[in-house]
Short mmCIF file of C-alpha atoms and ligand atoms in Angstrom, two decimals:
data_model
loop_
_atom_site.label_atom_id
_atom_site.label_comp_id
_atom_site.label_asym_id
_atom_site.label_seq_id
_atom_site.Cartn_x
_atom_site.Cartn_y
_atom_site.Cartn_z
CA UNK W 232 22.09 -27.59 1.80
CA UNK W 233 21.72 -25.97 5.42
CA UNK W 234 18.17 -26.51 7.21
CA UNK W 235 17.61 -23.74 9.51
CA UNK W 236 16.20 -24.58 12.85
CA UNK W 237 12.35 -24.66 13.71
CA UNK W 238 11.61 -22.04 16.72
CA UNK W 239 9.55 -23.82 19.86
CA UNK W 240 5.85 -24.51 18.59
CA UNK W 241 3.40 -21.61 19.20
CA UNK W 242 -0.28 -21.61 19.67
CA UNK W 243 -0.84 -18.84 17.60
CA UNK W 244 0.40 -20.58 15.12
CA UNK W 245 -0.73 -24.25 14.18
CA UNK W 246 1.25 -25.05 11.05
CA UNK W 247 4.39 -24.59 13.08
CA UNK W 248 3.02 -26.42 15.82
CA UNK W 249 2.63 -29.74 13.87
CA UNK W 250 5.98 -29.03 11.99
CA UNK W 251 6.82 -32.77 11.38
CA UNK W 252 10.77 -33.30 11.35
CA UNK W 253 10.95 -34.95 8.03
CA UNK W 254 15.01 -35.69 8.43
CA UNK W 255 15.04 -35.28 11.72
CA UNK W 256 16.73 -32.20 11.40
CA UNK W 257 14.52 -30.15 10.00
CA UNK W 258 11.83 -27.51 10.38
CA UNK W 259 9.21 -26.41 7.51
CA UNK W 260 9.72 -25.57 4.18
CA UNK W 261 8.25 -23.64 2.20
CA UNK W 262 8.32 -22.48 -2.19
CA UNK W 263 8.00 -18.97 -3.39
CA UNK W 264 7.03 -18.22 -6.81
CA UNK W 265 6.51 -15.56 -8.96
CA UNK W 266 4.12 -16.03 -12.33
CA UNK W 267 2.39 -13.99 -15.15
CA UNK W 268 4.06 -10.59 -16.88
CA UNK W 269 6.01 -9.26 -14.52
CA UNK W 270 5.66 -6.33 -12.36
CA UNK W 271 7.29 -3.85 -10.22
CA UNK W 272 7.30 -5.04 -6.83
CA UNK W 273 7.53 -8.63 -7.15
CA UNK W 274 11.52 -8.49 -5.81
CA UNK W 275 9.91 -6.37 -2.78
CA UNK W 276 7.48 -9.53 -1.81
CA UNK W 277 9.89 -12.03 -2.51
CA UNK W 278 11.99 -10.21 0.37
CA UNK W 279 9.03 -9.40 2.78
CA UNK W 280 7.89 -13.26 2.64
CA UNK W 281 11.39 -14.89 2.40
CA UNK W 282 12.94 -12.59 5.50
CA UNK W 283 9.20 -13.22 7.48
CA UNK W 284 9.53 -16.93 6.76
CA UNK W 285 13.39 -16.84 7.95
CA UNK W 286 13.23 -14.62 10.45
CA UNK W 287 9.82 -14.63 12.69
CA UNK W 288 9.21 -18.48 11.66
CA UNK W 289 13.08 -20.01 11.27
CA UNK W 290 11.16 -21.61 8.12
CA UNK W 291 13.50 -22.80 5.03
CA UNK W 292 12.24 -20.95 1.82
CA UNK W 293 12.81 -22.29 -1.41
CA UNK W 294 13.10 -19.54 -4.48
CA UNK W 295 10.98 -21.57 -7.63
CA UNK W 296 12.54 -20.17 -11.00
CA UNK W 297 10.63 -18.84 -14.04
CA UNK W 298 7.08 -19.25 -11.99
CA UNK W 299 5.06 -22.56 -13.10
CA UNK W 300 7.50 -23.69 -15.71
CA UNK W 301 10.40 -23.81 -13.00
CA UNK W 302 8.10 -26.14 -10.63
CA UNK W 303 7.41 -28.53 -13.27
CA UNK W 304 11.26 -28.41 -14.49
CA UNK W 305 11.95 -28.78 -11.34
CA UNK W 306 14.40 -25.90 -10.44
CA UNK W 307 14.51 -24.11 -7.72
CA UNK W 308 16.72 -23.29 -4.72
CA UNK W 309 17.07 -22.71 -1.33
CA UNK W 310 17.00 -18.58 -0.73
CA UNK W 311 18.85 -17.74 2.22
CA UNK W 312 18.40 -14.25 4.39
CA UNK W 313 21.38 -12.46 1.95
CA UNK W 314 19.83 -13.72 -1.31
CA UNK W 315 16.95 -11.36 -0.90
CA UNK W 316 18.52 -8.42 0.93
CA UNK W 317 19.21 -5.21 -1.54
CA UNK W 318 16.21 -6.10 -3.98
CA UNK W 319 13.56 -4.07 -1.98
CA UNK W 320 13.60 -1.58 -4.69
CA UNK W 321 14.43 -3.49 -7.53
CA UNK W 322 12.69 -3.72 -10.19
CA UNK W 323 11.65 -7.37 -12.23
CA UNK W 324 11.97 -11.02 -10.15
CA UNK W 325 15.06 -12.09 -8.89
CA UNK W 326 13.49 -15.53 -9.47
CA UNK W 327 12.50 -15.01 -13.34
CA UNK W 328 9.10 -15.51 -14.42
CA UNK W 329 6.55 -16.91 -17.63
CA UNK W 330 3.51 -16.36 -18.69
CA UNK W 331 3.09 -19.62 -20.76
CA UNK W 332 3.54 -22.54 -18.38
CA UNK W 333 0.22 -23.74 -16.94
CA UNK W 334 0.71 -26.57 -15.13
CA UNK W 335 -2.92 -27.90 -15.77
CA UNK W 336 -2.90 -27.35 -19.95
CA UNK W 337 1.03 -27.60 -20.51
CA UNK W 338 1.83 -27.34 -24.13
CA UNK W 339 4.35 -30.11 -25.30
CA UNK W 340 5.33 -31.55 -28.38
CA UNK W 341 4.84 -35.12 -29.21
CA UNK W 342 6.34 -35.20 -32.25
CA UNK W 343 10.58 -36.29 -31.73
CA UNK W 344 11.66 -32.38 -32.55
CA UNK W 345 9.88 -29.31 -31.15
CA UNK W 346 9.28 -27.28 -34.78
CA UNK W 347 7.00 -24.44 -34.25
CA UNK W 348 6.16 -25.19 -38.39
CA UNK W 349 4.45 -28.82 -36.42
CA UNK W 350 2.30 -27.05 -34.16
CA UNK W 351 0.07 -29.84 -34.87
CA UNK W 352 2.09 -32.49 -32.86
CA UNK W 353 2.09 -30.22 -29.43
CA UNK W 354 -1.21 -31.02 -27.24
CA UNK W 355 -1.62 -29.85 -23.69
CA UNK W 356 -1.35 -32.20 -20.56
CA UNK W 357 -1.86 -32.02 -17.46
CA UNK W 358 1.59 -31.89 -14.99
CA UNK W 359 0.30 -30.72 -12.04
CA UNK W 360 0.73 -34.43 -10.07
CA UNK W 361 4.61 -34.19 -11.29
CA UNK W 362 4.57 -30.31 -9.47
CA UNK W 363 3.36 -31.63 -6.37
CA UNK W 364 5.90 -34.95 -6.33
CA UNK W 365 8.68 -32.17 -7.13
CA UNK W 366 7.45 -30.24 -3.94
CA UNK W 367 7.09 -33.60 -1.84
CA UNK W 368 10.76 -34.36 -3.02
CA UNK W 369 12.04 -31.58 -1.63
CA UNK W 370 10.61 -31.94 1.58
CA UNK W 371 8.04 -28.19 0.75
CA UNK W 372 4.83 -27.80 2.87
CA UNK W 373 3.95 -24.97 1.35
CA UNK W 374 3.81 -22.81 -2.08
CA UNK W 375 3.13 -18.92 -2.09
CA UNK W 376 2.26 -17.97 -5.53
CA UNK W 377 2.88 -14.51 -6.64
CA UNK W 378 0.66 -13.78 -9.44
CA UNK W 379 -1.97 -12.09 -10.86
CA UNK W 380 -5.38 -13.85 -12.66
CA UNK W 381 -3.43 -17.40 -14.60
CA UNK W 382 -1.34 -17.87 -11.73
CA UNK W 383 -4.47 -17.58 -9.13
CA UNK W 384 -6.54 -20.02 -11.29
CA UNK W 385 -3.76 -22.51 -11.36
CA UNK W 386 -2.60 -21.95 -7.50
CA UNK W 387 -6.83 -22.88 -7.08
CA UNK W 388 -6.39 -25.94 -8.69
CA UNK W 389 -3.44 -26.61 -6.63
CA UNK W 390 -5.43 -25.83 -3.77
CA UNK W 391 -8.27 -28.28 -4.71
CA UNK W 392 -5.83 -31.15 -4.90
CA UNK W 393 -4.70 -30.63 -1.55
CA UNK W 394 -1.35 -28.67 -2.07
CA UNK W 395 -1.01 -25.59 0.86
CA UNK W 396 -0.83 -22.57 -1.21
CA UNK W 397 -1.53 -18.79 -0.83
CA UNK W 398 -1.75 -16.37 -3.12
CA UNK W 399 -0.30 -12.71 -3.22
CA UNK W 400 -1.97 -10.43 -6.14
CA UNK W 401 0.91 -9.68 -8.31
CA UNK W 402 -0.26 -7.51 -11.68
CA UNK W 403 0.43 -3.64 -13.14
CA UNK W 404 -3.38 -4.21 -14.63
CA UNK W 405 -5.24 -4.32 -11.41
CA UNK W 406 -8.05 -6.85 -12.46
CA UNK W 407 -7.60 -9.36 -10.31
CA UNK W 408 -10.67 -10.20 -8.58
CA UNK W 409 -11.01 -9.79 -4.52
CA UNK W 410 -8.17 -7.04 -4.08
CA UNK W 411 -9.07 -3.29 -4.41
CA UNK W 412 -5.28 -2.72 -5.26
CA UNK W 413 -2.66 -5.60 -6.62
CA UNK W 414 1.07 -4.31 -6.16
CA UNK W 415 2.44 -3.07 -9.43
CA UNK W 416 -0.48 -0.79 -10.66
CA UNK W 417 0.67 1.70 -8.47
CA UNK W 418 4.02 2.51 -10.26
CA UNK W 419 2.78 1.36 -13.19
CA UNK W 420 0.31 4.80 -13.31
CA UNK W 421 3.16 6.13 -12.09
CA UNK W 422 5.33 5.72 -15.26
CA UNK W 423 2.58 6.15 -17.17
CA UNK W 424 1.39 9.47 -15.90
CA UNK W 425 5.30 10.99 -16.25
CA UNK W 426 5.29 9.73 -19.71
CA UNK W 427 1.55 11.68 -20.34
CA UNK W 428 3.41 14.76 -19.00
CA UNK W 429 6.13 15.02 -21.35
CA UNK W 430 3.80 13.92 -24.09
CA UNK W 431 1.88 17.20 -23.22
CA UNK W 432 4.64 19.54 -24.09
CA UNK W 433 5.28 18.18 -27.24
CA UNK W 434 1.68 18.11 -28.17
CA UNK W 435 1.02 21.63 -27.39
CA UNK W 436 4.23 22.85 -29.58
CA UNK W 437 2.97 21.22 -32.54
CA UNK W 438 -0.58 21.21 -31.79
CA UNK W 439 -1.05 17.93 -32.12
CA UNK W 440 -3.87 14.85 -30.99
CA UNK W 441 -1.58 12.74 -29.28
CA UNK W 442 -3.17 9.09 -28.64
CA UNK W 443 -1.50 7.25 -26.00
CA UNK W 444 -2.04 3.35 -25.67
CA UNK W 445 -1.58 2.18 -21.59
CA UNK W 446 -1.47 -1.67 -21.06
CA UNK W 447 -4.11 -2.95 -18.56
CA UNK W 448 -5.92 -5.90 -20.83
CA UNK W 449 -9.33 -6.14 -21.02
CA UNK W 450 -9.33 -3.39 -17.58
CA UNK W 451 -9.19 0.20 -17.88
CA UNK W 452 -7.67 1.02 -14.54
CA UNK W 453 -4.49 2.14 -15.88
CA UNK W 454 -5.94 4.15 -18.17
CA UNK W 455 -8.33 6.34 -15.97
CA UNK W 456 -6.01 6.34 -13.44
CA UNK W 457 -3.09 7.99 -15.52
CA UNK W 458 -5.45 9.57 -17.49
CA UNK W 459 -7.05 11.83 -14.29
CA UNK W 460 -3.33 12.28 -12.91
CA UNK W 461 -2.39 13.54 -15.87
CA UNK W 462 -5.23 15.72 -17.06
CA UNK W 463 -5.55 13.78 -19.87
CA UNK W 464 -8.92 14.88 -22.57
CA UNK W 465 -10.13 12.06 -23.68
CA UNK W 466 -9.67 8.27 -21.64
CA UNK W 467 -11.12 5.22 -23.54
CA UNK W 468 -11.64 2.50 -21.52
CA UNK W 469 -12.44 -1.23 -22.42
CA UNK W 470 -15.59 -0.89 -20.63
CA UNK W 471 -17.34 2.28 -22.09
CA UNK W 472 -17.23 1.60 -25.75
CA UNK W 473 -16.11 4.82 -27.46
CA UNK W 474 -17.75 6.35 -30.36
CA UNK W 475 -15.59 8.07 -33.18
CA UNK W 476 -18.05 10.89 -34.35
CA UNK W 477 -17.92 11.89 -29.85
CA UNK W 478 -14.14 12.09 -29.95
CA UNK W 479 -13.70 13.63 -33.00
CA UNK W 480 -16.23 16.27 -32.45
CA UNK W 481 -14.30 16.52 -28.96
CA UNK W 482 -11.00 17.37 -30.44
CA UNK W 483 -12.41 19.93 -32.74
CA UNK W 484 -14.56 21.90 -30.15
CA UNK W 485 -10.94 21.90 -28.22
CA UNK W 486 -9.44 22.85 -31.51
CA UNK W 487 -12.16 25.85 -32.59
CA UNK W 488 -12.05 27.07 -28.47
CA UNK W 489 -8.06 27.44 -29.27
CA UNK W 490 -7.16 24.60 -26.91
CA UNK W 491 -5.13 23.63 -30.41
CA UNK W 492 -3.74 20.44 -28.75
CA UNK W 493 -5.58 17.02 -27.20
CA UNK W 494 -4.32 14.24 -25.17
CA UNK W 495 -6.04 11.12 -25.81
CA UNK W 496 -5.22 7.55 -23.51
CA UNK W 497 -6.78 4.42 -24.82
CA UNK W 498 -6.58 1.21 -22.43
CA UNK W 499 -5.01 -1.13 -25.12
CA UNK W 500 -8.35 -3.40 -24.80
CA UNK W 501 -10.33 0.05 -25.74
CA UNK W 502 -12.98 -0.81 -28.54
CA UNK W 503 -15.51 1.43 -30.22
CA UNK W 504 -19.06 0.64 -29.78
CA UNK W 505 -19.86 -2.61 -31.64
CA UNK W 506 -16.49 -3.03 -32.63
CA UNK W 507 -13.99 -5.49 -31.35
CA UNK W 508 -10.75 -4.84 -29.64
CA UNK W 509 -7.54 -4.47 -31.45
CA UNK W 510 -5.42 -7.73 -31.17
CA UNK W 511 -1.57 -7.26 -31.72
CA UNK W 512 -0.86 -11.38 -31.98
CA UNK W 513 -2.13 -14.44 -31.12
CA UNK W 514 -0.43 -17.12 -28.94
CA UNK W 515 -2.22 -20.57 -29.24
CA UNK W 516 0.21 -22.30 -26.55
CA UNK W 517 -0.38 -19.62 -23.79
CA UNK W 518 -2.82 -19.61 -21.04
CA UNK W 519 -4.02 -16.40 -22.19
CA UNK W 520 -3.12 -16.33 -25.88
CA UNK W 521 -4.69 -12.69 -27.13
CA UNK W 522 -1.94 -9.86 -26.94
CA UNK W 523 -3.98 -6.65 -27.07
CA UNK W 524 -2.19 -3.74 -29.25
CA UNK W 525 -2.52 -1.47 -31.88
CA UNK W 526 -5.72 0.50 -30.83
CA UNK W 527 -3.52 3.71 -30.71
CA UNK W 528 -2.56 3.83 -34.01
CA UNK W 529 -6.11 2.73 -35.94
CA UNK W 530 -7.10 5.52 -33.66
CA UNK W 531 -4.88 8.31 -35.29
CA UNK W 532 -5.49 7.12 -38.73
CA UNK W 533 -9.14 7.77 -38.27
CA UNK W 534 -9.54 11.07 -36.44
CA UNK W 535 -6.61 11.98 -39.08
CA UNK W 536 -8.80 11.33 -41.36
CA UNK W 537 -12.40 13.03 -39.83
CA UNK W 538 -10.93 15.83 -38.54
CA UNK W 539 -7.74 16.81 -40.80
CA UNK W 540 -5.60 17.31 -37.33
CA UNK W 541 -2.63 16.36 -37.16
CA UNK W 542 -2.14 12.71 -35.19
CA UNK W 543 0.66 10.48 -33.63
CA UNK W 544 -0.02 7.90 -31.62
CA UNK W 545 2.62 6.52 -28.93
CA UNK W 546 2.51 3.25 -27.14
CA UNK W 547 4.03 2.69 -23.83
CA UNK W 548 4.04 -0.84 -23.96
CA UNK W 549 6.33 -2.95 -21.59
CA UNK W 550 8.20 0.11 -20.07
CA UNK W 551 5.04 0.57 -17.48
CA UNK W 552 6.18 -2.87 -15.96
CA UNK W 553 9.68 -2.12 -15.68
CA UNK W 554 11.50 0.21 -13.19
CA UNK W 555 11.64 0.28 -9.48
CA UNK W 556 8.91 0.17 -7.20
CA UNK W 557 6.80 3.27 -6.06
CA UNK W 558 6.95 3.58 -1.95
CA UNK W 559 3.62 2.69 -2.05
CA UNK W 560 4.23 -0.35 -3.82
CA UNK W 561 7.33 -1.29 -1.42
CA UNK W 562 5.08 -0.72 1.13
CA UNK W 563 1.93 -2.99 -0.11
CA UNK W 564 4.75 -5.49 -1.32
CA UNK W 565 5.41 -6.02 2.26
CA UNK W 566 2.69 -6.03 3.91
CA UNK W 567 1.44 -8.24 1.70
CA UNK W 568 4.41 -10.66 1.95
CA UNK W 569 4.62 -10.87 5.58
CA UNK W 570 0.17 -11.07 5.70
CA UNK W 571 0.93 -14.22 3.35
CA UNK W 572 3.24 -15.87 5.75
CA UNK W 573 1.36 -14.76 8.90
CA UNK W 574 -1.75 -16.83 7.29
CA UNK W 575 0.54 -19.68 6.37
CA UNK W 576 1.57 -20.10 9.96
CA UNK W 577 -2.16 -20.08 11.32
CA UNK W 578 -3.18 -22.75 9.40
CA UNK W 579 -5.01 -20.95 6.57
CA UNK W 580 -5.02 -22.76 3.09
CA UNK W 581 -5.81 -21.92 -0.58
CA UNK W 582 -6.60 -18.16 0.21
CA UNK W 583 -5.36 -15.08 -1.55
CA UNK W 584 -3.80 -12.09 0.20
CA UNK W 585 -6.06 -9.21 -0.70
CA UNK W 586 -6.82 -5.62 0.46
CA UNK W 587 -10.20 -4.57 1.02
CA UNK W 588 -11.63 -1.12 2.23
CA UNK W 589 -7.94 0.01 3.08
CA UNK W 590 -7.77 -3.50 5.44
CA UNK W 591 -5.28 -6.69 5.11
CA UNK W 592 -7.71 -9.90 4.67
CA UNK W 593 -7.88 -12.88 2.54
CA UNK W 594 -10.52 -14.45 0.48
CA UNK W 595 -10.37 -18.15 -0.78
CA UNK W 596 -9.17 -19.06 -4.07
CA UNK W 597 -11.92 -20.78 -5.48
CA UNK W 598 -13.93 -17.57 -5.64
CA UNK W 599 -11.33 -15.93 -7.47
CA UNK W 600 -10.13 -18.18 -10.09
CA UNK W 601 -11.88 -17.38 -14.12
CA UNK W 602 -12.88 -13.71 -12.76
CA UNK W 603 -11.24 -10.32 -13.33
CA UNK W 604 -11.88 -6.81 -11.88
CA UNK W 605 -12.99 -4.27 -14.57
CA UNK W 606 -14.07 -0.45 -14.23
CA UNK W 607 -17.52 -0.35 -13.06
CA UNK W 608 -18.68 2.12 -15.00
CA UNK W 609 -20.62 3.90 -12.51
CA UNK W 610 -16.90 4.35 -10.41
CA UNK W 611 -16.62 7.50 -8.28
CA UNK W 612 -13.67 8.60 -10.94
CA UNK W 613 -15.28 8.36 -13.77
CA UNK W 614 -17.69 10.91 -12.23
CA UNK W 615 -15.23 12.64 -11.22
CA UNK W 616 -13.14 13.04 -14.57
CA UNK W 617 -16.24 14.28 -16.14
CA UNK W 618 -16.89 16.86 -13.73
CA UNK W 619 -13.72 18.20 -15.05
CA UNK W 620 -14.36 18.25 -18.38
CA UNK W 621 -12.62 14.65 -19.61
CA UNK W 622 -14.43 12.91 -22.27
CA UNK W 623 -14.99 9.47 -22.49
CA UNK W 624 -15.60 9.57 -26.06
CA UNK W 625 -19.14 8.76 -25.16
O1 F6P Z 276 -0.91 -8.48 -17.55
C1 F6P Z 276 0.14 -7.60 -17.68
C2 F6P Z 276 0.33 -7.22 -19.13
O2 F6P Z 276 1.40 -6.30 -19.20
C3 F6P Z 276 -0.91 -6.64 -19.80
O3 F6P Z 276 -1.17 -5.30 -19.46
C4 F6P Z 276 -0.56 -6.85 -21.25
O4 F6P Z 276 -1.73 -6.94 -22.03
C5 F6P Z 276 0.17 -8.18 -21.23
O5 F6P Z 276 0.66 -8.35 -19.91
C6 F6P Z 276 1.35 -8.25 -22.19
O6 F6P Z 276 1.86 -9.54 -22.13
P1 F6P Z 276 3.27 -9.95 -22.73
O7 F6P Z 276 4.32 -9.54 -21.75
O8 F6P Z 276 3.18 -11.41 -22.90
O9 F6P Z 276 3.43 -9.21 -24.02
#
């Protein structure tokens, strides 16, 4: 393996300054990671940080595979200058990614096979001290941790025992506490709002109530956001509890004022009031084990059945988190990778990349972990959507 050389120590920047030479040969390393669903973007960060670490700080990066699961496997390698050139506008993770390894409550099986059928025998434990001796082995000062709300919480506890980490906001939902914006959502309404638009035809040429289900978890951003680019009727959001009786009644008055067509998007976690949201599966071995789903189709069945209109209900599913990058996700992407490294370099630890009132900053970790960022419901577009005519189903 090749150690590239450490530049002269600068002022600006006191984690370079006290760069110990651990073989004699070497400068600082550093791990990238990226965790949680994946997202659009992540291939643009893993570029902006890598080529900022290589380039500006002649740091060695090592790429971690598969997020959390690949640190406590222990694979990883070291990404050189070439192994993250072309992927600015590739979609995915050139490094892989999971959204079931948490280093703190790791499922694993006691029992001498692993046999889903004995889910009994599996109990969590905690691997985190066997992460950091993998780090230590290979020589890595630092971890960036790409990641949305499970990776954060995890990169905290990291953080609390000492390890040098910093967090970018990775997620398409846009929850994650301290950031206005995490890179993903962007292109994620994106998709979403193209696929609205062709549902639209198709509605209006068989006058139909179309329902369509956006991911975004227990956050509505996706929804409203789509929703208002794409002139949606009706958004249901996880935070404003709908009521059937408002968005049937809705429909009809469209229906009766010849507007013979309605475009309805529910946020997957949308529930109606003093209901419960509509759970597709349940994982018991994942950090986040509900998998929302299905809230589009109870929906058709039951204004089908009020209102006599005709109903389909499509779900987008897993094709908002695919595709390349918006520009303005390839741009946030790298800002955001080369603010991570910048803080690295000037000594700040266990902080999270965020953007705030249009400006780079970072807030710690700590205050972030076990929160997400819902819809207030008093938000500017809300307001706005209304003053349109968009229901709420309120
Ligand atoms: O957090 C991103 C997200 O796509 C959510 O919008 C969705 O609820 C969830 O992940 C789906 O997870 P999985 O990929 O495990 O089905």
């Amino acid at each position: 393996m090749k150690r590239k050389t450490i530049k002269p120590a600068c002022p600006e920047y006191p984690m370079q300054e006290k760069s110990p030479a651990k073989d004699g040969t070497a400068g600082r390393s550093i791990a990238v990671m990226t965790g949680g669903g994946d997202c659009p973007g992540l291939n643009a960060v893993i570029r902006a940080v890598t080529k900022t670490a290589i380039t500006k700080f002649g740091l060695e990066v090592w790429g971690i595979q598969d997020g959390y699961l690949g640190l406590i496997e222990d694979r990883m390698d070291v990404l050189t200058y070439d192994d993250v050139s072309n992927i600015l506008t590739v979609g995915g993770t050139i490094l892989g990614s999971s959204n079931v390894a948490n280093p703190f409550k790791y499922p694993v099986t006691v029992g001498k096979s692993f046999d889903p059928a004995q889910d009994g025998q599996r109990q969590f434990r905690d691997v985190s001290d066997k992460c950091i001796e993998v780090l230590n082995s290979h020589g890595i000062d630092a971890l960036i941790c790409i990641g949305g709300d499970g990776t954060m919480a995890s990169a905290a506890e990291f953080a609390k025992k000492g390890v040098n980490v910093i967090g970018l906001p990775k997620t398409i939902d846009n929850d994650l506490y301290g950031t206005d914006i995490t890179f993903g959502f962007n292109t994620a309404v994106t998709t979403a709002t193209e696929a609205i638009d062709k549902i639209h035809t198709t509605a209006s040429s068989h006058h139909r109530v179309m329902i369509v289900e956006v991911m975004g978890r227990y956050a509505g951003w996706i929804a409203l956001h789509a929703g208002v680019a794409s002139g949606s009727d009706c958004l249901l959001l996880p935070e404003i509890p709908y009521r059937l009786d408002k968005i049937c009644n809705f429909v009809l008055s469209r229906s009766k004022r010849g507007r013979r067509f309605s475009i309805i998007v529910a946020a997957e976690g949308a529930k109606e009031k003093g209901g419960e949201m509509v759970v597709a599966k349940k994982l018991p071995f994942s950090p986040d084990p509900i998998r929302l789903g299905g809230v589009a189709s109870v929906l058709a069945a039951k204004i089908n059945e009020r209102t006599g209109l005709d109903c389909r209900e499509v779900v987008l599913g897993h094709i908002q988190r695919g595709g390349t990058p918006t520009p303005f996700d390839r741009v946030l992407a790298t800002n955001f990778g080369y603010a991570a490294i910048e803080l690295l370099m000037k000594g700040v630890k266990g902080h999270l990349v965020v953007l705030k009132n249009g400006k780079l900053s970072s807030i710690p970790l700590s205050k972030v972990a076990g929160r997400i960022r819902t819809v207030p419901k008093s938000h500017y577009l809300i307001k706005a959507a209304q003053a349109v005519g968009t229901s709420f189903g309120v």
